[in-house]
């Protein structure tokens, strides 16, 4: 690869705060970001798991990865957490608002009807998916303003852009909740608001909206799902990691306020 193209994706020494950092997709993102030299701060609920993933990254890539237990919906924990990151690195280059509340749609062994959707599930989704992104963006944005640069990437979903198609779930036991759809939609205009708020400050804010990732979902869900995509498949974690790398690196240095759909064409027809 040419030096020029390499330089677009080079994240050497950059500090990337990744919330929900020990989740399924984030672990994959953390590896890819480490491959291009980033120091990844893995933020999640259990310190021991954060530490274990950070230690693996340090050992495998020689970076300065860090594990940080922080409930992103708790203002005091977020304030203290970002102070620790700042103390340790003296900069925050990227924040990825990736954490999401458990998208619980099954309760007492039954799919939850909208009419009975428990208030606590609704509140939990709002607290993590929206308030968490809000608090972390305050924590990171303060430092980014100070240092005069930064990138915030919010993780949305196809279900933040179009309605969850109830027909593909049937009695598969899988579904997606009203709270998830509502918060993932909210994160889109949160993205545009912040991009506009920090205009002229060299802080870019974008959103990545993935479609469903293959995770050994059985039939008939798999056929129902893939039939709705133009590429006739579910996502591979690399399909999302490559888009994420584009949006957090200099490859996208003239992109802000945007929402990138990575959904196999799901929302294009
Ligand atoms: N997996 C998919 O098919 C898919 C599709 C579209 C969008 N997404 C989005 O991608 C992101 C990652 O998805 P995933 O499948 O890896 O999810 P995941 O459930 O594996 O990971 C989410 C992580 O967030 C953490 N978390 C939850 N509440 C938290 C809190 N209060 N503070 C800190 N951390 C908290 C969890 O502990 C978990 O590690 C989510 O935003 C999700 O909505 C996923």
mmCIF file of C-alpha atoms and ligand atoms in Angstrom:
data_model
loop_
_atom_site.group_PDB
_atom_site.id
_atom_site.type_symbol
_atom_site.label_atom_id
_atom_site.label_comp_id
_atom_site.label_asym_id
_atom_site.label_seq_id
_atom_site.Cartn_x
_atom_site.Cartn_y
_atom_site.Cartn_z
ATOM 1 C CA UNK A 1 0.000 0.000 0.000
ATOM 2 C CA UNK A 2 1.273 3.516 -0.741
ATOM 3 C CA UNK A 3 2.536 5.763 2.039
ATOM 4 C CA UNK A 4 -0.296 8.167 1.293
ATOM 5 C CA UNK A 5 -3.049 5.575 1.682
ATOM 6 C CA UNK A 6 -1.352 4.162 4.776
ATOM 7 C CA UNK A 7 -1.319 7.606 6.356
ATOM 8 C CA UNK A 8 -5.110 7.886 6.003
ATOM 9 C CA UNK A 9 -5.642 4.901 8.302
ATOM 10 C CA UNK A 10 -2.640 5.269 10.594
ATOM 11 C CA UNK A 11 -3.860 5.559 14.196
ATOM 12 C CA UNK A 12 -0.424 5.242 15.779
ATOM 13 C CA UNK A 13 -0.471 6.581 19.369
ATOM 14 C CA UNK A 14 -4.040 7.858 19.146
ATOM 15 C CA UNK A 15 -6.205 7.344 22.217
ATOM 16 C CA UNK A 16 -9.551 5.737 21.379
ATOM 17 C CA UNK A 17 -12.182 5.410 24.108
ATOM 18 C CA UNK A 18 -14.481 2.531 23.201
ATOM 19 C CA UNK A 19 -17.610 2.136 25.346
ATOM 20 C CA UNK A 20 -19.111 -1.309 25.714
ATOM 21 C CA UNK A 21 -15.497 -2.258 25.035
ATOM 22 C CA UNK A 22 -15.751 -5.913 26.041
ATOM 23 C CA UNK A 23 -18.918 -6.587 24.052
ATOM 24 C CA UNK A 24 -19.004 -8.855 21.032
ATOM 25 C CA UNK A 25 -18.361 -6.296 18.282
ATOM 26 C CA UNK A 26 -16.191 -3.975 20.370
ATOM 27 C CA UNK A 27 -13.627 -6.713 20.989
ATOM 28 C CA UNK A 28 -13.295 -7.034 17.242
ATOM 29 C CA UNK A 29 -13.050 -3.248 16.788
ATOM 30 C CA UNK A 30 -10.401 -3.083 19.523
ATOM 31 C CA UNK A 31 -8.206 -5.586 17.697
ATOM 32 C CA UNK A 32 -8.515 -3.766 14.365
ATOM 33 C CA UNK A 33 -7.796 -0.392 16.006
ATOM 34 C CA UNK A 34 -4.754 -1.882 17.746
ATOM 35 C CA UNK A 35 -3.516 -3.267 14.423
ATOM 36 C CA UNK A 36 -3.215 0.321 13.191
ATOM 37 C CA UNK A 37 -1.474 1.460 16.385
ATOM 38 C CA UNK A 38 -4.262 2.965 18.511
ATOM 39 C CA UNK A 39 -4.204 2.878 22.314
ATOM 40 C CA UNK A 40 -7.691 1.582 23.054
ATOM 41 C CA UNK A 41 -9.444 2.366 26.352
ATOM 42 C CA UNK A 42 -11.977 -0.412 26.931
ATOM 43 C CA UNK A 43 -14.889 0.971 28.956
ATOM 44 C CA UNK A 44 -17.401 -1.547 30.288
ATOM 45 C CA UNK A 45 -19.168 -2.689 33.446
ATOM 46 C CA UNK A 46 -16.715 -5.278 34.815
ATOM 47 C CA UNK A 47 -13.164 -4.157 35.641
ATOM 48 C CA UNK A 48 -11.657 -7.659 35.478
ATOM 49 C CA UNK A 49 -12.964 -8.251 31.943
ATOM 50 C CA UNK A 50 -11.831 -4.797 30.778
ATOM 51 C CA UNK A 51 -8.378 -5.470 32.236
ATOM 52 C CA UNK A 52 -8.137 -8.906 30.622
ATOM 53 C CA UNK A 53 -8.994 -7.581 27.147
ATOM 54 C CA UNK A 54 -6.607 -4.619 27.576
ATOM 55 C CA UNK A 55 -3.790 -6.942 28.679
ATOM 56 C CA UNK A 56 -4.295 -9.126 25.581
ATOM 57 C CA UNK A 57 -4.107 -6.060 23.324
ATOM 58 C CA UNK A 58 -0.970 -4.737 25.040
ATOM 59 C CA UNK A 59 0.696 -8.107 24.715
ATOM 60 C CA UNK A 60 -0.333 -8.751 21.120
ATOM 61 C CA UNK A 61 0.218 -5.273 19.673
ATOM 62 C CA UNK A 62 2.578 -3.488 22.074
ATOM 63 C CA UNK A 63 0.106 -0.627 22.481
ATOM 64 C CA UNK A 64 -0.919 1.109 25.714
ATOM 65 C CA UNK A 65 -4.440 -0.302 25.989
ATOM 66 C CA UNK A 66 -6.293 0.332 29.246
ATOM 67 C CA UNK A 67 -9.338 -1.257 30.891
ATOM 68 C CA UNK A 68 -11.788 1.017 32.673
ATOM 69 C CA UNK A 69 -14.879 -0.018 34.626
ATOM 70 C CA UNK A 70 -17.445 2.721 34.153
ATOM 71 C CA UNK A 71 -21.239 2.670 34.061
ATOM 72 C CA UNK A 72 -21.755 5.203 31.296
ATOM 73 C CA UNK A 73 -25.219 6.104 32.570
ATOM 74 C CA UNK A 74 -23.799 7.283 35.907
ATOM 75 C CA UNK A 75 -22.624 10.908 35.779
ATOM 76 C CA UNK A 76 -20.170 10.615 38.681
ATOM 77 C CA UNK A 77 -18.550 7.495 37.237
ATOM 78 C CA UNK A 78 -18.241 9.105 33.806
ATOM 79 C CA UNK A 79 -16.721 12.281 35.262
ATOM 80 C CA UNK A 80 -14.187 10.263 37.261
ATOM 81 C CA UNK A 81 -13.524 7.895 34.345
ATOM 82 C CA UNK A 82 -12.668 10.621 31.824
ATOM 83 C CA UNK A 83 -10.454 12.321 34.412
ATOM 84 C CA UNK A 84 -8.528 9.030 34.763
ATOM 85 C CA UNK A 85 -8.137 8.679 30.999
ATOM 86 C CA UNK A 86 -6.918 12.278 30.744
ATOM 87 C CA UNK A 87 -4.447 11.767 33.603
ATOM 88 C CA UNK A 88 -3.077 8.644 31.994
ATOM 89 C CA UNK A 89 -2.684 9.819 28.363
ATOM 90 C CA UNK A 90 -3.062 13.620 28.416
ATOM 91 C CA UNK A 91 -5.258 13.396 25.299
ATOM 92 C CA UNK A 92 -8.422 11.800 23.919
ATOM 93 C CA UNK A 93 -8.467 11.509 20.142
ATOM 94 C CA UNK A 94 -11.560 9.389 19.563
ATOM 95 C CA UNK A 95 -14.698 8.416 21.460
ATOM 96 C CA UNK A 96 -16.810 5.562 20.102
ATOM 97 C CA UNK A 97 -20.252 5.502 21.743
ATOM 98 C CA UNK A 98 -20.796 1.788 21.173
ATOM 99 C CA UNK A 99 -22.285 0.494 24.458
ATOM 100 C CA UNK A 100 -25.925 -0.501 24.308
ATOM 101 C CA UNK A 101 -28.313 -1.839 26.905
ATOM 102 C CA UNK A 102 -29.292 -5.460 26.631
ATOM 103 C CA UNK A 103 -31.974 -5.397 23.962
ATOM 104 C CA UNK A 104 -34.309 -7.486 26.069
ATOM 105 C CA UNK A 105 -37.468 -8.492 24.249
ATOM 106 C CA UNK A 106 -38.141 -11.709 26.117
ATOM 107 C CA UNK A 107 -39.489 -11.620 29.670
ATOM 108 C CA UNK A 108 -40.651 -14.628 31.681
ATOM 109 C CA UNK A 109 -39.921 -16.773 28.602
ATOM 110 C CA UNK A 110 -42.314 -14.805 26.363
ATOM 111 C CA UNK A 111 -41.785 -12.122 23.758
ATOM 112 C CA UNK A 112 -42.888 -8.834 25.271
ATOM 113 C CA UNK A 113 -45.810 -7.129 23.563
ATOM 114 C CA UNK A 114 -45.491 -3.394 23.107
ATOM 115 C CA UNK A 115 -48.542 -2.897 25.327
ATOM 116 C CA UNK A 116 -46.767 -4.668 28.207
ATOM 117 C CA UNK A 117 -43.236 -3.447 27.561
ATOM 118 C CA UNK A 118 -41.820 -2.871 31.055
ATOM 119 C CA UNK A 119 -41.001 0.701 31.959
ATOM 120 C CA UNK A 120 -37.679 -0.423 33.477
ATOM 121 C CA UNK A 121 -36.499 -1.892 30.121
ATOM 122 C CA UNK A 122 -37.506 1.329 28.359
ATOM 123 C CA UNK A 123 -35.701 3.429 30.981
ATOM 124 C CA UNK A 124 -32.594 1.224 30.895
ATOM 125 C CA UNK A 125 -32.305 1.650 27.112
ATOM 126 C CA UNK A 126 -32.710 5.418 27.396
ATOM 127 C CA UNK A 127 -30.165 5.559 30.239
ATOM 128 C CA UNK A 128 -27.441 3.610 28.421
ATOM 129 C CA UNK A 129 -28.036 4.251 24.720
ATOM 130 C CA UNK A 130 -28.805 7.978 24.948
ATOM 131 C CA UNK A 131 -27.826 9.335 28.364
ATOM 132 C CA UNK A 132 -24.621 7.270 28.299
ATOM 133 C CA UNK A 133 -23.651 8.698 24.908
ATOM 134 C CA UNK A 134 -24.546 12.187 26.155
ATOM 135 C CA UNK A 135 -22.404 11.930 29.309
ATOM 136 C CA UNK A 136 -19.423 10.361 27.515
ATOM 137 C CA UNK A 137 -19.576 12.987 24.765
ATOM 138 C CA UNK A 138 -19.483 15.685 27.458
ATOM 139 C CA UNK A 139 -16.464 14.009 29.085
ATOM 140 C CA UNK A 140 -14.576 13.548 25.824
ATOM 141 C CA UNK A 141 -15.783 16.774 24.182
ATOM 142 C CA UNK A 142 -14.434 18.904 27.007
ATOM 143 C CA UNK A 143 -10.926 17.490 26.423
ATOM 144 C CA UNK A 144 -11.227 17.551 22.633
ATOM 145 C CA UNK A 145 -12.161 21.248 22.762
ATOM 146 C CA UNK A 146 -9.128 21.870 24.958
ATOM 147 C CA UNK A 147 -6.718 20.005 22.669
ATOM 148 C CA UNK A 148 -8.330 21.432 19.496
ATOM 149 C CA UNK A 149 -9.130 18.121 17.799
ATOM 150 C CA UNK A 150 -11.213 14.990 18.143
ATOM 151 C CA UNK A 151 -13.568 12.481 16.600
ATOM 152 C CA UNK A 152 -16.779 11.110 18.078
ATOM 153 C CA UNK A 153 -18.444 8.124 16.453
ATOM 154 C CA UNK A 154 -21.914 7.063 17.561
ATOM 155 C CA UNK A 155 -23.160 3.573 16.832
ATOM 156 C CA UNK A 156 -26.732 3.492 15.556
ATOM 157 C CA UNK A 157 -28.594 0.689 13.797
ATOM 158 C CA UNK A 158 -30.754 0.058 10.752
ATOM 159 C CA UNK A 159 -33.567 0.121 13.300
ATOM 160 C CA UNK A 160 -32.785 3.759 14.038
ATOM 161 C CA UNK A 161 -33.593 4.578 10.411
ATOM 162 C CA UNK A 162 -36.441 2.270 9.469
ATOM 163 C CA UNK A 163 -38.956 0.338 11.551
ATOM 164 C CA UNK A 164 -38.189 -3.121 12.798
ATOM 165 C CA UNK A 165 -39.944 -5.418 10.315
ATOM 166 C CA UNK A 166 -42.045 -7.631 12.596
ATOM 167 C CA UNK A 167 -42.725 -10.060 9.714
ATOM 168 C CA UNK A 168 -39.194 -11.509 9.737
ATOM 169 C CA UNK A 169 -39.330 -12.615 13.378
ATOM 170 C CA UNK A 170 -42.519 -14.686 13.544
ATOM 171 C CA UNK A 171 -42.176 -17.117 16.433
ATOM 172 C CA UNK A 172 -38.357 -17.348 16.194
ATOM 173 C CA UNK A 173 -38.016 -15.980 19.751
ATOM 174 C CA UNK A 174 -35.852 -13.153 18.381
ATOM 175 C CA UNK A 175 -37.129 -9.599 18.079
ATOM 176 C CA UNK A 176 -36.062 -6.000 18.534
ATOM 177 C CA UNK A 177 -37.629 -3.630 21.011
ATOM 178 C CA UNK A 178 -39.384 -0.289 20.779
ATOM 179 C CA UNK A 179 -36.842 1.168 23.207
ATOM 180 C CA UNK A 180 -33.953 0.095 20.995
ATOM 181 C CA UNK A 181 -35.548 1.621 17.874
ATOM 182 C CA UNK A 182 -36.326 4.856 19.679
ATOM 183 C CA UNK A 183 -32.854 5.339 21.147
ATOM 184 C CA UNK A 184 -31.057 4.378 17.927
ATOM 185 C CA UNK A 185 -33.129 6.956 16.092
ATOM 186 C CA UNK A 186 -32.360 9.564 18.758
ATOM 187 C CA UNK A 187 -28.638 9.015 18.370
ATOM 188 C CA UNK A 188 -28.869 10.182 14.741
ATOM 189 C CA UNK A 189 -29.914 13.716 15.523
ATOM 190 C CA UNK A 190 -27.658 13.729 18.582
ATOM 191 C CA UNK A 191 -24.873 13.157 16.031
ATOM 192 C CA UNK A 192 -25.935 16.057 13.833
ATOM 193 C CA UNK A 193 -26.433 18.341 16.819
ATOM 194 C CA UNK A 194 -22.906 17.761 18.091
ATOM 195 C CA UNK A 195 -21.330 18.020 14.620
ATOM 196 C CA UNK A 196 -22.993 21.402 14.254
ATOM 197 C CA UNK A 197 -22.204 22.482 17.827
ATOM 198 C CA UNK A 198 -18.468 21.852 17.354
ATOM 199 C CA UNK A 199 -18.296 23.341 13.848
ATOM 200 C CA UNK A 200 -15.004 25.118 13.238
ATOM 201 C CA UNK A 201 -13.440 23.396 16.271
ATOM 202 C CA UNK A 202 -11.856 20.455 14.409
ATOM 203 C CA UNK A 203 -14.126 17.977 16.203
ATOM 204 C CA UNK A 204 -15.945 15.634 13.854
ATOM 205 C CA UNK A 205 -19.067 13.711 14.892
ATOM 206 C CA UNK A 206 -20.562 10.911 12.810
ATOM 207 C CA UNK A 207 -22.789 7.874 13.137
ATOM 208 C CA UNK A 208 -22.329 4.320 11.903
ATOM 209 C CA UNK A 209 -25.604 2.408 11.455
ATOM 210 C CA UNK A 210 -25.028 -1.328 11.120
ATOM 211 C CA UNK A 211 -27.394 -4.026 9.983
ATOM 212 C CA UNK A 212 -27.569 -7.385 11.751
ATOM 213 C CA UNK A 213 -24.359 -9.317 12.353
ATOM 214 C CA UNK A 214 -24.236 -13.051 11.702
ATOM 215 C CA UNK A 215 -24.162 -14.949 14.995
ATOM 216 C CA UNK A 216 -25.329 -18.443 14.096
ATOM 217 C CA UNK A 217 -28.958 -17.346 14.031
ATOM 218 C CA UNK A 218 -30.976 -20.316 12.873
ATOM 219 C CA UNK A 219 -33.628 -20.714 10.207
ATOM 220 C CA UNK A 220 -36.133 -19.339 9.336
ATOM 221 C CA UNK A 221 -34.769 -16.070 10.780
ATOM 222 C CA UNK A 222 -31.610 -16.195 8.686
ATOM 223 C CA UNK A 223 -33.429 -16.569 5.359
ATOM 224 C CA UNK A 224 -36.015 -13.981 6.367
ATOM 225 C CA UNK A 225 -33.271 -11.511 7.277
ATOM 226 C CA UNK A 226 -30.909 -12.059 4.378
ATOM 227 C CA UNK A 227 -33.822 -11.929 1.943
ATOM 228 C CA UNK A 228 -34.343 -8.302 2.930
ATOM 229 C CA UNK A 229 -30.751 -7.315 2.124
ATOM 230 C CA UNK A 230 -29.489 -6.644 -1.398
ATOM 231 C CA UNK A 231 -26.285 -8.564 -0.669
ATOM 232 C CA UNK A 232 -28.237 -11.596 0.611
ATOM 233 C CA UNK A 233 -26.255 -11.996 3.823
ATOM 234 C CA UNK A 234 -25.849 -10.725 7.358
ATOM 235 C CA UNK A 235 -22.797 -8.625 8.314
ATOM 236 C CA UNK A 236 -19.419 -10.033 9.175
ATOM 237 C CA UNK A 237 -17.726 -8.096 12.051
ATOM 238 C CA UNK A 238 -15.030 -6.981 9.561
ATOM 239 C CA UNK A 239 -17.702 -5.268 7.435
ATOM 240 C CA UNK A 240 -18.357 -2.994 10.410
ATOM 241 C CA UNK A 241 -14.765 -2.681 11.641
ATOM 242 C CA UNK A 242 -13.571 -1.400 8.242
ATOM 243 C CA UNK A 243 -16.316 1.241 8.203
ATOM 244 C CA UNK A 244 -15.520 2.181 11.800
ATOM 245 C CA UNK A 245 -11.826 2.590 10.963
ATOM 246 C CA UNK A 246 -12.730 4.854 8.046
ATOM 247 C CA UNK A 247 -14.884 7.056 10.261
ATOM 248 C CA UNK A 248 -12.431 7.427 13.157
ATOM 249 C CA UNK A 249 -9.276 7.901 11.063
ATOM 250 C CA UNK A 250 -8.039 10.692 8.802
ATOM 251 C CA UNK A 251 -9.496 8.767 5.843
ATOM 252 C CA UNK A 252 -12.769 10.584 6.660
ATOM 253 C CA UNK A 253 -11.257 13.944 7.593
ATOM 254 C CA UNK A 254 -13.851 15.874 5.547
ATOM 255 C CA UNK A 255 -16.827 13.934 6.905
ATOM 256 C CA UNK A 256 -18.942 15.226 9.771
ATOM 257 C CA UNK A 257 -22.629 15.094 10.692
ATOM 258 C CA UNK A 258 -22.980 11.989 8.528
ATOM 259 C CA UNK A 259 -24.665 8.646 9.026
ATOM 260 C CA UNK A 260 -23.066 5.710 7.236
ATOM 261 C CA UNK A 261 -25.402 2.777 6.611
ATOM 262 C CA UNK A 262 -23.549 -0.541 6.588
ATOM 263 C CA UNK A 263 -26.507 -2.821 6.112
ATOM 264 C CA UNK A 264 -26.066 -4.867 2.921
ATOM 265 C CA UNK A 265 -28.573 -2.576 1.235
ATOM 266 C CA UNK A 266 -31.394 -3.211 3.750
ATOM 267 C CA UNK A 267 -32.537 0.422 3.846
ATOM 268 C CA UNK A 268 -31.912 1.264 0.182
ATOM 269 C CA UNK A 269 -35.106 -0.198 -1.279
HETATM 270 N N1 LIG B 1 -24.872 -7.067 16.862
HETATM 271 C C1 LIG B 1 -25.630 -6.547 15.905
HETATM 272 O O1 LIG B 1 -26.173 -7.272 15.052
HETATM 273 C C2 LIG B 1 -25.832 -5.048 15.837
HETATM 274 C C3 LIG B 1 -26.572 -4.513 14.789
HETATM 275 C C4 LIG B 1 -26.778 -3.142 14.745
HETATM 276 C C5 LIG B 1 -26.220 -2.323 15.712
HETATM 277 N N2 LIG B 1 -25.501 -2.891 16.735
HETATM 278 C C6 LIG B 1 -24.949 -1.999 17.742
HETATM 279 O O2 LIG B 1 -23.563 -2.240 17.888
HETATM 280 C C7 LIG B 1 -23.166 -2.000 19.240
HETATM 281 C C8 LIG B 1 -22.473 -3.218 19.822
HETATM 282 O O3 LIG B 1 -23.330 -4.337 19.707
HETATM 283 P P1 LIG B 1 -22.922 -5.788 20.256
HETATM 284 O O4 LIG B 1 -23.746 -6.753 19.493
HETATM 285 O O5 LIG B 1 -21.450 -5.933 20.292
HETATM 286 O O6 LIG B 1 -23.522 -5.708 21.734
HETATM 287 P P2 LIG B 1 -23.014 -6.399 23.096
HETATM 288 O O7 LIG B 1 -24.250 -6.568 23.915
HETATM 289 O O8 LIG B 1 -22.182 -7.602 22.821
HETATM 290 O O9 LIG B 1 -22.092 -5.279 23.736
HETATM 291 C C9 LIG B 1 -22.615 -4.171 24.415
HETATM 292 C C10 LIG B 1 -21.679 -3.861 25.555
HETATM 293 O O10 LIG B 1 -22.135 -2.687 26.231
HETATM 294 C C11 LIG B 1 -21.893 -2.873 27.618
HETATM 295 N N3 LIG B 1 -22.748 -2.005 28.424
HETATM 296 C C12 LIG B 1 -24.092 -2.106 28.623
HETATM 297 N N4 LIG B 1 -24.502 -1.175 29.492
HETATM 298 C C13 LIG B 1 -23.412 -0.446 29.849
HETATM 299 C C14 LIG B 1 -23.197 0.649 30.728
HETATM 300 N N5 LIG B 1 -24.199 1.179 31.421
HETATM 301 N N6 LIG B 1 -21.944 1.149 30.836
HETATM 302 C C15 LIG B 1 -20.903 0.593 30.143
HETATM 303 N N7 LIG B 1 -21.048 -0.449 29.304
HETATM 304 C C16 LIG B 1 -22.293 -0.967 29.150
HETATM 305 C C17 LIG B 1 -22.220 -4.347 27.851
HETATM 306 O O11 LIG B 1 -21.661 -4.820 29.069
HETATM 307 C C18 LIG B 1 -21.616 -4.994 26.615
HETATM 308 O O12 LIG B 1 -20.273 -5.400 26.818
HETATM 309 C C19 LIG B 1 -24.448 -1.619 19.992
HETATM 310 O O13 LIG B 1 -24.576 -0.214 20.030
HETATM 311 C C20 LIG B 1 -25.539 -2.219 19.135
HETATM 312 O O14 LIG B 1 -26.766 -1.575 19.293
HETATM 313 C C21 LIG B 1 -25.288 -4.223 16.812
#
